[in-house]
Amino acid sequence: MPYPKLKMLIAGEWTDGHSGKNEAVICPADGSEIGRVPHANKQDLNDALESSLKGFNTWRLTTPHNRQAILEKTARLLEERFEDISQNLTREMGKPIVESKTELQVAIDLLRWYSEEGKRIYGRIIPSRFPGMQHEARKVPVGPTLAFVAWNFPATNVMRKVAGALAAGCSITIKPSEETPATAIAIGKAFMDAGLPAGVLNIVFGVPSEVSEHLLNSPIPRKLSFTGSVPVGVHLQQLAAKNLIRCTMELGGHSPVLIFKDADIQKAAQFCAAGKFRNAGQVCISPTRFFVEESVHEEFVNAFKKHVDSINIGDGLDPSVNMGPLVAERRINIIDDFVTDAVSKGAELIVGGKRAQSPGSFYQPTLIRNVPETARIMTEEPFGPIAPTSTFKTLDEVIDRSNSLPFGLAAYAFTQSPKTARLLKTEIESGMLAINSLHIHSVETPFGGLKHSGYGYEGGIEGVEAFLATKYSSEIFE
Ligand code: NAD
């Protein structure tokens, strides 16, 4: 399956837009140009906004039953196109093909779950203190929505926004990452082929800061949902404030992993290594700081290293590969600097720590131990394949250290003690916590962060709620 021709979706039409500008899409496995993605200019963005208003007025009046039928048809089309979409996802993003397939399946599951949930948007009748009066609170779609998303999950990052918005009855204009456009376009094609009315979904690309500034300056959007880094999230929230646009912010993380001496250390190391190097560590909920109780540190590091040694790096299209390249060449130096900095401050490099091969933006899976708190990797999100370990002595100490950063997205703990587990559930400052596994989200569960990791949720009933507003009315008849 060749990499497709890349177009934007504006007002129901696939278009190159009016700017005449575009940019290269690079395959991270070999550095070659595989396509060119068009850029929108102001006219294109205005067309998208106007069509999204029209689309909203059509879609909000479409019954939930009929919306669900279109979303279900989209899910079936994505299943029919599953192999081609997965291959192109790996081509543009680099992750192993098995991970692309898992991701696409989760995107389809999300779509199905949201599409059914859209039928269950209920209001409530509130008993009145006045005779004969009735109070009603009803849920309505919040309005035309904007979304900007990162490149690390080209299918699910897009689907979490689009399926949630459409299930709630909103229209949505999304700017996926210019680095991974084909997956978003394939999703858009499936929606259009399933009969989604024009303007209900628009897909645009361009210079991110220019696109967001223009779109957020318009009075049309009523909601922004963003997935990306903390600084960009803060910037977009400031732009959204001007028009009082509601926001959902899915931002960066720096997940602590607490490994207690009463845990099954071999299993913990196996789960942690698999989780750390999934998508080459380019995951917002990636386990990032490994705090290991002193007496089991040696055993944990040895077991972890064994798993690192078995990782096969290469082009993600090769089915025997279990770790692909970083998304782009620009990430190599960023990752390398984290390792150099930690080692210069006294950490011990156990395995990895270098660029793996070239061409392609490959970096070795890396394990460093006894990493001091002053190393940058202990406070800044690395977003790459590096696992730093450090030891702890007491429960209070490890809780304090886990909560010491401004991030609060995910946290993990391995312990056989229900008492410790219960305490962590109340004391760890993160939106999500997994005990004795790295399984931290499902389509039915709320995904979101605390503190600088953002606010608002995707998935679960909260994911639909994010695109709803509440309207109150009262009535009284003589
Ligand atoms: P980034 O914030 O620089 O970019 C993320 C995406 O936002 C890019 O693909 C880009 O297209 C877009 N973008 C950048 N500047 C923009 C602007 N001014 N206006 C509109 N869009 C803009 O982040 P990155 O380093 O490329 O991506 C990784 C970050 O995303 C990490 O911090 C990671 O933790 C976070 N992330 C969070 C979640 C979550 O659900 N919490 C999920 C995936 C990634």
Short mmCIF file of C-alpha atoms and ligand atoms in Angstrom, two decimals:
data_model
loop_
_atom_site.label_atom_id
_atom_site.label_comp_id
_atom_site.label_asym_id
_atom_site.label_seq_id
_atom_site.Cartn_x
_atom_site.Cartn_y
_atom_site.Cartn_z
CA MET A 1 0.00 0.00 0.00
CA PRO A 2 1.65 3.27 -1.07
CA TYR A 3 1.68 6.24 1.30
CA PRO A 4 -1.42 8.27 0.28
CA LYS A 5 -1.64 11.72 -1.26
CA LEU A 6 -2.23 14.10 1.65
CA LYS A 7 -5.13 16.57 1.59
CA MET A 8 -7.08 18.65 4.07
CA LEU A 9 -10.80 18.14 4.69
CA ILE A 10 -12.65 21.45 4.62
CA ALA A 11 -16.43 21.82 4.27
CA GLY A 12 -16.77 18.23 3.10
CA GLU A 13 -14.15 18.54 0.32
CA TRP A 14 -10.62 17.12 0.18
CA THR A 15 -8.37 20.02 -0.76
CA ASP A 16 -4.77 21.30 -1.00
CA GLY A 17 -6.03 24.68 0.27
CA HIS A 18 -5.14 28.07 -1.13
CA SER A 19 -1.68 28.75 0.30
CA GLY A 20 0.30 26.73 -2.25
CA LYS A 21 2.54 25.77 0.68
CA ASN A 22 3.25 22.33 2.03
CA GLU A 23 5.87 20.46 4.03
CA ALA A 24 7.63 17.13 3.80
CA VAL A 25 6.57 14.09 5.80
CA ILE A 26 9.68 12.10 6.72
CA CYS A 27 9.81 8.37 7.43
CA PRO A 28 11.80 8.16 10.69
CA ALA A 29 13.07 4.65 9.89
CA ASP A 30 15.20 5.81 6.95
CA GLY A 31 14.94 9.60 6.76
CA SER A 32 13.27 9.56 3.34
CA GLU A 33 10.49 11.92 2.26
CA ILE A 34 7.29 9.90 1.90
CA GLY A 35 4.78 12.66 1.22
CA ARG A 36 3.96 16.35 1.41
CA VAL A 37 1.27 17.75 3.66
CA PRO A 38 -0.54 20.93 2.54
CA HIS A 39 -0.73 24.04 4.72
CA ALA A 40 -3.93 25.99 5.28
CA ASN A 41 -3.98 29.76 4.92
CA LYS A 42 -6.42 32.15 6.61
CA GLN A 43 -9.06 31.69 3.92
CA ASP A 44 -8.94 27.90 4.36
CA LEU A 45 -9.22 28.26 8.14
CA ASN A 46 -12.16 30.65 7.80
CA ASP A 47 -13.85 28.17 5.44
CA ALA A 48 -13.30 25.44 8.02
CA LEU A 49 -14.75 27.59 10.81
CA GLU A 50 -17.85 28.58 8.83
CA SER A 51 -18.49 25.03 7.73
CA SER A 52 -18.04 23.81 11.29
CA LEU A 53 -20.80 26.19 12.40
CA LYS A 54 -23.10 24.89 9.66
CA GLY A 55 -22.05 21.34 10.44
CA PHE A 56 -22.83 21.88 14.10
CA ASN A 57 -26.34 23.07 13.32
CA THR A 58 -26.96 19.95 11.26
CA TRP A 59 -25.32 17.48 13.63
CA ARG A 60 -26.79 18.74 16.90
CA LEU A 61 -30.27 18.17 15.43
CA THR A 62 -29.40 14.68 14.15
CA THR A 63 -30.82 12.10 16.57
CA PRO A 64 -28.31 10.21 18.72
CA HIS A 65 -29.59 7.03 17.09
CA ASN A 66 -28.72 8.30 13.60
CA ARG A 67 -25.37 9.68 14.77
CA GLN A 68 -24.53 6.29 16.22
CA ALA A 69 -25.33 4.58 12.90
CA ILE A 70 -22.79 6.79 11.08
CA LEU A 71 -20.13 6.28 13.75
CA GLU A 72 -20.67 2.51 13.71
CA LYS A 73 -20.35 2.47 9.90
CA THR A 74 -17.08 4.41 10.28
CA ALA A 75 -15.80 1.78 12.72
CA ARG A 76 -16.58 -0.97 10.17
CA LEU A 77 -14.80 0.92 7.38
CA LEU A 78 -11.73 1.36 9.60
CA GLU A 79 -11.79 -2.39 10.21
CA GLU A 80 -11.93 -3.07 6.46
CA ARG A 81 -8.95 -0.71 5.92
CA PHE A 82 -7.09 -1.90 9.00
CA GLU A 83 -3.94 -3.29 7.34
CA ASP A 84 -3.30 -0.27 5.10
CA ILE A 85 -3.88 2.30 7.85
CA SER A 86 -1.61 0.43 10.29
CA GLN A 87 1.21 0.18 7.74
CA ASN A 88 1.09 3.90 7.01
CA LEU A 89 0.93 4.72 10.71
CA THR A 90 4.21 2.83 11.17
CA ARG A 91 5.70 4.45 8.07
CA GLU A 92 5.04 8.01 9.25
CA MET A 93 5.54 7.56 13.02
CA GLY A 94 7.99 4.68 13.26
CA LYS A 95 6.41 2.46 15.93
CA PRO A 96 6.47 -1.33 15.41
CA ILE A 97 3.62 -2.62 13.27
CA VAL A 98 2.17 -4.61 16.14
CA GLU A 99 1.89 -1.38 18.18
CA SER A 100 0.26 0.42 15.23
CA LYS A 101 -2.33 -2.34 14.98
CA THR A 102 -3.02 -2.27 18.70
CA GLU A 103 -3.36 1.51 18.56
CA LEU A 104 -5.76 1.42 15.63
CA GLN A 105 -7.86 -1.25 17.34
CA VAL A 106 -8.07 0.95 20.46
CA ALA A 107 -9.13 3.88 18.25
CA ILE A 108 -11.93 1.75 16.77
CA ASP A 109 -12.96 0.56 20.24
CA LEU A 110 -13.04 4.18 21.43
CA LEU A 111 -15.24 5.14 18.51
CA ARG A 112 -17.69 2.29 19.19
CA TRP A 113 -17.80 3.03 22.91
CA TYR A 114 -18.39 6.75 22.42
CA SER A 115 -20.96 6.14 19.68
CA GLU A 116 -23.08 4.04 22.05
CA GLU A 117 -22.53 6.44 24.96
CA GLY A 118 -23.90 9.28 22.81
CA LYS A 119 -27.33 7.62 23.14
CA ARG A 120 -27.16 7.90 26.92
CA ILE A 121 -26.77 11.64 27.42
CA TYR A 122 -29.42 12.25 30.04
CA GLY A 123 -30.58 15.38 31.82
CA ARG A 124 -32.49 15.51 35.09
CA ILE A 125 -35.70 16.82 36.59
CA ILE A 126 -35.09 18.67 39.85
CA PRO A 127 -37.93 18.81 42.42
CA SER A 128 -39.04 22.39 42.95
CA ARG A 129 -39.69 24.25 46.19
CA PHE A 130 -42.54 26.11 44.43
CA PRO A 131 -45.90 24.39 43.80
CA GLY A 132 -46.53 23.55 40.13
CA MET A 133 -43.03 24.50 39.00
CA GLN A 134 -40.70 22.11 37.22
CA HIS A 135 -36.93 22.50 36.97
CA GLU A 136 -35.09 20.81 34.15
CA ALA A 137 -31.35 20.51 33.54
CA ARG A 138 -30.53 19.17 30.10
CA LYS A 139 -27.23 18.34 28.47
CA VAL A 140 -26.55 19.94 25.11
CA PRO A 141 -23.53 19.78 22.79
CA VAL A 142 -21.23 22.65 23.71
CA GLY A 143 -20.74 23.86 20.11
CA PRO A 144 -18.16 23.77 17.32
CA THR A 145 -14.95 22.33 18.74
CA LEU A 146 -11.24 22.71 17.98
CA ALA A 147 -8.56 20.13 18.62
CA PHE A 148 -4.78 20.07 18.23
CA VAL A 149 -2.94 16.83 18.89
CA ALA A 150 0.57 15.40 19.16
CA TRP A 151 2.18 12.86 16.85
CA ASN A 152 2.91 10.01 19.28
CA PHE A 153 -0.46 8.26 18.86
CA PRO A 154 -1.61 9.35 15.40
CA ALA A 155 -4.83 7.30 15.60
CA THR A 156 -5.93 7.42 19.24
CA ASN A 157 -4.95 11.05 19.89
CA VAL A 158 -7.23 12.00 16.97
CA MET A 159 -10.03 9.57 17.81
CA ARG A 160 -10.27 10.55 21.49
CA LYS A 161 -11.19 14.07 20.39
CA VAL A 162 -13.22 13.34 17.26
CA ALA A 163 -15.32 10.46 18.60
CA GLY A 164 -16.05 12.30 21.86
CA ALA A 165 -17.12 15.46 20.07
CA LEU A 166 -19.25 13.69 17.47
CA ALA A 167 -20.95 11.43 20.03
CA ALA A 168 -21.91 14.52 22.04
CA GLY A 169 -23.38 16.23 18.94
CA CYS A 170 -20.55 18.74 18.35
CA SER A 171 -18.75 19.49 15.09
CA ILE A 172 -14.96 19.43 15.28
CA THR A 173 -12.06 21.00 13.40
CA ILE A 174 -8.84 19.17 14.14
CA LYS A 175 -5.21 19.93 13.36
CA PRO A 176 -3.38 16.63 13.72
CA SER A 177 0.40 16.65 13.76
CA GLU A 178 2.04 17.55 10.44
CA GLU A 179 4.49 14.72 11.19
CA THR A 180 1.78 12.02 11.13
CA PRO A 181 -0.99 13.24 8.80
CA ALA A 182 -1.93 10.09 6.86
CA THR A 183 -3.52 8.31 9.81
CA ALA A 184 -5.77 11.28 10.62
CA ILE A 185 -6.72 11.59 6.94
CA ALA A 186 -7.58 7.87 6.75
CA ILE A 187 -9.83 8.31 9.80
CA GLY A 188 -11.44 11.36 8.18
CA LYS A 189 -12.03 9.42 4.93
CA ALA A 190 -13.80 6.66 6.85
CA PHE A 191 -16.13 9.20 8.52
CA MET A 192 -16.94 10.86 5.18
CA ASP A 193 -17.50 7.51 3.43
CA ALA A 194 -19.83 6.54 6.26
CA GLY A 195 -22.02 9.56 5.49
CA LEU A 196 -20.91 12.22 7.98
CA PRO A 197 -22.45 15.53 6.80
CA ALA A 198 -20.10 18.20 5.37
CA GLY A 199 -18.50 20.51 7.94
CA VAL A 200 -19.09 18.23 10.93
CA LEU A 201 -15.44 17.18 10.73
CA ASN A 202 -12.71 19.40 9.27
CA ILE A 203 -9.03 18.41 9.14
CA VAL A 204 -6.45 21.14 8.61
CA PHE A 205 -2.65 21.36 8.67
CA GLY A 206 -0.22 24.26 8.70
CA VAL A 207 2.21 26.17 10.87
CA PRO A 208 0.83 25.12 14.31
CA SER A 209 1.19 28.49 16.05
CA GLU A 210 -0.42 30.36 13.14
CA VAL A 211 -3.29 27.89 12.78
CA SER A 212 -4.15 27.92 16.49
CA GLU A 213 -3.87 31.69 16.80
CA HIS A 214 -6.25 32.22 13.89
CA LEU A 215 -8.79 29.60 14.93
CA LEU A 216 -8.87 30.64 18.59
CA ASN A 217 -9.34 34.27 17.62
CA SER A 218 -12.71 33.41 16.08
CA PRO A 219 -16.01 33.66 18.01
CA ILE A 220 -17.20 30.37 16.43
CA PRO A 221 -15.41 27.66 18.48
CA ARG A 222 -16.84 26.98 21.94
CA LYS A 223 -14.39 24.30 23.03
CA LEU A 224 -10.69 23.47 22.65
CA SER A 225 -9.24 20.07 23.35
CA PHE A 226 -5.43 19.83 23.21
CA THR A 227 -2.97 16.96 23.56
CA GLY A 228 0.66 18.00 23.79
CA SER A 229 3.30 19.56 26.00
CA VAL A 230 2.73 21.74 29.07
CA PRO A 231 4.18 24.99 27.61
CA VAL A 232 2.08 24.76 24.45
CA GLY A 233 -0.99 23.90 26.56
CA VAL A 234 -0.49 26.99 28.70
CA HIS A 235 -0.04 29.14 25.59
CA LEU A 236 -3.22 27.79 23.97
CA GLN A 237 -5.23 28.27 27.14
CA GLN A 238 -4.16 31.93 27.13
CA LEU A 239 -5.32 32.30 23.50
CA ALA A 240 -8.60 30.53 24.31
CA ALA A 241 -9.24 32.86 27.25
CA LYS A 242 -9.90 35.80 24.94
CA ASN A 243 -13.10 34.19 23.65
CA LEU A 244 -13.79 32.26 26.87
CA ILE A 245 -13.39 28.98 25.02
CA ARG A 246 -13.60 26.01 27.39
CA CYS A 247 -10.52 23.81 27.39
CA THR A 248 -9.53 20.22 27.96
CA MET A 249 -5.77 19.94 28.42
CA GLU A 250 -4.06 16.54 28.06
CA LEU A 251 -0.45 17.53 28.74
CA GLY A 252 2.93 16.09 29.59
CA GLY A 253 3.80 13.70 32.39
CA HIS A 254 6.71 12.33 34.39
CA SER A 255 5.33 9.14 35.87
CA PRO A 256 6.93 7.74 39.01
CA VAL A 257 7.10 3.96 39.47
CA LEU A 258 7.33 2.80 43.10
CA ILE A 259 8.79 -0.69 43.51
CA PHE A 260 8.47 -2.02 47.06
CA LYS A 261 10.49 -4.94 48.40
CA ASP A 262 7.34 -7.03 48.94
CA ALA A 263 6.55 -6.97 45.18
CA ASP A 264 7.25 -9.72 42.66
CA ILE A 265 10.47 -8.03 41.45
CA GLN A 266 10.98 -10.20 38.35
CA LYS A 267 7.46 -9.49 37.14
CA ALA A 268 7.73 -5.78 37.99
CA ALA A 269 10.96 -5.49 35.98
CA GLN A 270 9.41 -7.30 33.03
CA PHE A 271 6.30 -5.05 33.02
CA CYS A 272 8.37 -1.88 33.53
CA ALA A 273 10.78 -2.65 30.67
CA ALA A 274 7.91 -3.49 28.30
CA GLY A 275 6.09 -0.29 29.32
CA LYS A 276 9.16 1.94 29.20
CA PHE A 277 10.16 1.03 25.64
CA ARG A 278 6.66 0.94 24.14
CA ASN A 279 6.67 3.48 21.32
CA ALA A 280 10.36 4.08 22.17
CA GLY A 281 9.27 5.82 25.38
CA GLN A 282 7.33 8.49 23.46
CA VAL A 283 4.23 8.10 25.59
CA CYS A 284 2.79 10.70 27.97
CA ILE A 285 2.06 7.99 30.58
CA SER A 286 5.41 6.27 30.08
CA PRO A 287 6.96 5.05 33.36
CA THR A 288 9.72 7.60 33.86
CA ARG A 289 11.27 7.66 37.36
CA PHE A 290 11.90 4.20 38.82
CA PHE A 291 12.06 4.44 42.63
CA VAL A 292 13.17 1.04 43.94
CA GLU A 293 13.34 0.04 47.62
CA GLU A 294 17.02 -0.23 48.51
CA SER A 295 17.20 -3.97 49.30
CA VAL A 296 15.70 -5.03 45.92
CA HIS A 297 17.37 -2.44 43.67
CA GLU A 298 20.12 -4.77 42.45
CA GLU A 299 17.67 -7.52 41.58
CA PHE A 300 15.37 -5.07 39.78
CA VAL A 301 18.17 -3.54 37.70
CA ASN A 302 19.52 -6.97 36.68
CA ALA A 303 16.09 -8.23 35.67
CA PHE A 304 15.31 -4.99 33.80
CA LYS A 305 18.61 -5.20 31.91
CA LYS A 306 17.81 -8.75 30.78
CA HIS A 307 14.67 -7.43 29.07
CA VAL A 308 16.51 -4.48 27.52
CA ASP A 309 19.06 -6.90 26.03
CA SER A 310 16.29 -8.76 24.23
CA ILE A 311 14.88 -5.67 22.46
CA ASN A 312 15.22 -5.80 18.69
CA ILE A 313 15.50 -2.28 17.22
CA GLY A 314 14.75 -1.54 13.58
CA ASP A 315 12.23 -0.52 10.94
CA GLY A 316 8.80 -0.97 12.52
CA LEU A 317 7.46 -2.60 9.33
CA ASP A 318 9.66 -5.64 10.07
CA PRO A 319 7.42 -7.82 12.27
CA SER A 320 10.41 -9.08 14.31
CA VAL A 321 11.19 -5.53 15.51
CA ASN A 322 9.93 -4.49 18.94
CA MET A 323 11.30 -0.94 19.14
CA GLY A 324 11.29 1.53 16.24
CA PRO A 325 13.03 4.87 15.73
CA LEU A 326 12.29 8.14 17.53
CA VAL A 327 9.73 10.16 15.62
CA ALA A 328 12.31 12.49 14.09
CA GLU A 329 16.00 13.27 13.91
CA ARG A 330 15.46 16.34 16.14
CA ARG A 331 14.71 14.02 19.10
CA ILE A 332 18.12 12.24 19.04
CA ASN A 333 20.19 15.05 20.57
CA ILE A 334 17.48 15.83 23.13
CA ILE A 335 17.57 12.22 24.37
CA ASP A 336 21.36 11.99 24.22
CA ASP A 337 21.69 15.16 26.34
CA PHE A 338 19.56 13.60 29.11
CA VAL A 339 21.94 10.63 29.30
CA THR A 340 25.14 12.70 29.18
CA ASP A 341 23.80 15.02 31.86
CA ALA A 342 22.82 12.15 34.21
CA VAL A 343 26.17 10.38 33.79
CA SER A 344 28.07 13.64 34.34
CA LYS A 345 26.22 14.00 37.66
CA GLY A 346 27.19 10.53 38.90
CA ALA A 347 24.63 8.09 37.40
CA GLU A 348 25.88 4.73 36.16
CA LEU A 349 25.10 3.77 32.56
CA ILE A 350 24.09 0.07 32.52
CA VAL A 351 23.07 -0.39 28.91
CA GLY A 352 22.42 1.78 25.82
CA GLY A 353 23.14 5.50 25.88
CA LYS A 354 23.91 5.98 22.18
CA ARG A 355 22.36 6.51 18.82
CA ALA A 356 21.62 3.03 17.49
CA GLN A 357 21.95 3.13 13.74
CA SER A 358 21.72 5.43 10.78
CA PRO A 359 19.97 6.29 8.50
CA GLY A 360 16.89 6.68 10.64
CA SER A 361 16.45 8.29 14.04
CA PHE A 362 17.19 5.25 16.21
CA TYR A 363 18.32 5.49 19.82
CA GLN A 364 19.32 2.50 21.97
CA PRO A 365 17.02 1.48 24.83
CA THR A 366 18.87 2.85 27.83
CA LEU A 367 19.07 1.97 31.52
CA ILE A 368 20.88 4.21 34.02
CA ARG A 369 21.03 3.53 37.75
CA ASN A 370 21.57 5.58 40.90
CA VAL A 371 20.46 8.72 39.11
CA PRO A 372 20.67 11.76 41.40
CA GLU A 373 17.67 14.07 41.81
CA THR A 374 19.76 16.85 40.28
CA ALA A 375 19.92 15.07 36.91
CA ARG A 376 17.61 16.75 34.41
CA ILE A 377 15.89 13.48 33.59
CA MET A 378 14.50 13.32 37.15
CA THR A 379 12.53 16.54 36.67
CA GLU A 380 12.06 17.11 32.91
CA GLU A 381 9.98 14.83 30.70
CA PRO A 382 12.43 12.86 28.50
CA PHE A 383 9.83 11.43 26.06
CA GLY A 384 12.28 8.78 24.91
CA PRO A 385 13.75 5.34 25.65
CA ILE A 386 15.63 6.04 28.88
CA ALA A 387 14.91 4.33 32.22
CA PRO A 388 16.54 6.01 35.27
CA THR A 389 16.50 4.20 38.62
CA SER A 390 17.05 5.49 42.12
CA THR A 391 16.62 3.90 45.57
CA PHE A 392 14.36 4.78 48.52
CA LYS A 393 14.22 3.77 52.17
CA THR A 394 10.73 4.63 53.49
CA LEU A 395 7.16 4.91 52.28
CA ASP A 396 6.87 8.57 53.28
CA GLU A 397 10.08 9.42 51.46
CA VAL A 398 9.00 7.79 48.19
CA ILE A 399 5.55 9.43 48.31
CA ASP A 400 7.17 12.84 48.81
CA ARG A 401 9.59 12.28 45.97
CA SER A 402 6.83 11.02 43.68
CA ASN A 403 4.77 14.15 44.34
CA SER A 404 7.67 16.56 44.11
CA LEU A 405 7.22 17.56 40.44
CA PRO A 406 4.59 19.84 38.92
CA PHE A 407 3.41 16.92 36.70
CA GLY A 408 0.55 14.66 37.81
CA LEU A 409 -0.51 12.42 34.93
CA ALA A 410 0.20 8.76 35.71
CA ALA A 411 1.88 6.77 38.49
CA TYR A 412 2.59 3.08 39.01
CA ALA A 413 3.37 0.97 42.04
CA PHE A 414 4.35 -2.64 42.65
CA THR A 415 3.52 -4.04 46.09
CA GLN A 416 1.73 -7.04 47.62
CA SER A 417 0.47 -4.91 50.50
CA PRO A 418 -3.18 -3.79 50.23
CA LYS A 419 -2.46 -1.27 53.00
CA THR A 420 0.33 0.39 50.98
CA ALA A 421 -1.84 0.30 47.85
CA ARG A 422 -4.75 2.01 49.64
CA LEU A 423 -2.46 4.71 51.00
CA LEU A 424 -1.00 5.39 47.55
CA LYS A 425 -4.50 5.77 46.06
CA THR A 426 -5.12 8.71 48.39
CA GLU A 427 -1.63 10.20 48.63
CA ILE A 428 -0.12 10.04 45.13
CA GLU A 429 -0.83 13.22 43.16
CA SER A 430 -1.69 11.84 39.73
CA GLY A 431 -4.81 11.59 37.60
CA MET A 432 -4.21 7.85 37.07
CA LEU A 433 -2.57 5.14 39.17
CA ALA A 434 -1.94 1.46 38.37
CA ILE A 435 -0.98 -1.05 41.05
CA ASN A 436 0.96 -4.17 40.00
CA SER A 437 0.59 -3.54 36.27
CA LEU A 438 1.15 -0.84 33.69
CA HIS A 439 -2.43 -1.05 32.47
CA ILE A 440 -3.64 2.45 33.23
CA HIS A 441 -6.49 3.16 30.84
CA SER A 442 -9.30 1.56 28.87
CA VAL A 443 -11.86 3.12 26.57
CA GLU A 444 -14.40 3.09 29.40
CA THR A 445 -12.18 4.77 31.99
CA PRO A 446 -11.37 8.47 32.47
CA PHE A 447 -7.95 9.46 31.14
CA GLY A 448 -6.54 12.77 32.37
CA GLY A 449 -4.07 14.53 34.61
CA LEU A 450 -3.71 16.73 37.68
CA LYS A 451 -1.46 19.74 38.30
CA HIS A 452 0.56 20.78 35.24
CA SER A 453 -0.42 17.61 33.39
CA GLY A 454 -3.70 19.32 32.58
CA TYR A 455 -7.37 18.96 33.35
CA GLY A 456 -10.46 17.41 31.85
CA TYR A 457 -10.83 13.81 30.73
CA GLU A 458 -11.05 11.64 27.66
CA GLY A 459 -12.58 8.17 27.65
CA GLY A 460 -15.32 7.00 29.96
CA ILE A 461 -18.49 9.00 30.55
CA GLU A 462 -16.23 11.97 31.42
CA GLY A 463 -14.99 11.96 27.81
CA VAL A 464 -18.48 12.70 26.48
CA GLU A 465 -19.23 15.15 29.29
CA ALA A 466 -16.23 17.20 28.10
CA PHE A 467 -18.18 18.18 24.98
CA LEU A 468 -21.46 19.02 26.74
CA ALA A 469 -22.92 22.09 28.38
CA THR A 470 -25.80 22.17 30.86
CA LYS A 471 -28.93 24.21 30.10
CA TYR A 472 -31.43 24.89 32.82
CA SER A 473 -35.07 25.75 32.33
CA SER A 474 -38.11 26.06 34.56
CA GLU A 475 -41.75 25.93 33.68
CA ILE A 476 -44.99 26.58 35.48
CA PHE A 477 -48.53 26.38 34.16
CA GLU A 478 -51.66 27.72 35.87
P1 NAD B 1 4.18 19.96 21.56
O1 NAD B 1 3.24 20.53 22.55
O2 NAD B 1 5.32 20.77 21.13
O3 NAD B 1 3.38 19.56 20.26
C1 NAD B 1 2.26 18.72 20.31
C2 NAD B 1 1.43 18.96 19.08
O4 NAD B 1 0.83 20.21 19.22
C3 NAD B 1 2.30 18.99 17.82
O5 NAD B 1 2.04 17.85 17.06
C4 NAD B 1 1.93 20.26 17.12
O6 NAD B 1 1.26 19.98 15.91
C5 NAD B 1 0.95 20.93 18.04
N1 NAD B 1 1.37 22.29 18.39
C6 NAD B 1 2.59 22.73 18.76
N2 NAD B 1 2.57 24.07 18.99
C7 NAD B 1 1.28 24.45 18.73
C8 NAD B 1 0.60 25.69 18.76
N3 NAD B 1 1.21 26.84 19.12
N4 NAD B 1 -0.69 25.71 18.41
C9 NAD B 1 -1.34 24.56 18.06
N5 NAD B 1 -0.76 23.37 18.01
C10 NAD B 1 0.54 23.32 18.35
O7 NAD B 1 4.66 18.56 22.15
P2 NAD B 1 5.61 17.46 21.55
O8 NAD B 1 6.86 17.48 22.32
O9 NAD B 1 5.65 17.46 20.09
O10 NAD B 1 4.71 16.18 21.97
C11 NAD B 1 4.89 15.49 23.12
C12 NAD B 1 4.16 16.07 24.33
O11 NAD B 1 2.78 15.74 24.26
C13 NAD B 1 4.69 15.47 25.61
O12 NAD B 1 4.79 16.44 26.60
C14 NAD B 1 3.62 14.46 25.96
O13 NAD B 1 3.59 14.08 27.31
C15 NAD B 1 2.40 15.17 25.51
N6 NAD B 1 1.28 14.22 25.33
C16 NAD B 1 0.29 14.22 26.27
C17 NAD B 1 -0.75 13.29 26.16
C18 NAD B 1 -1.87 13.24 27.17
O14 NAD B 1 -2.90 12.64 26.87
N7 NAD B 1 -1.74 13.81 28.36
C19 NAD B 1 -0.77 12.39 25.10
C20 NAD B 1 0.26 12.44 24.17
C21 NAD B 1 1.28 13.37 24.30
#
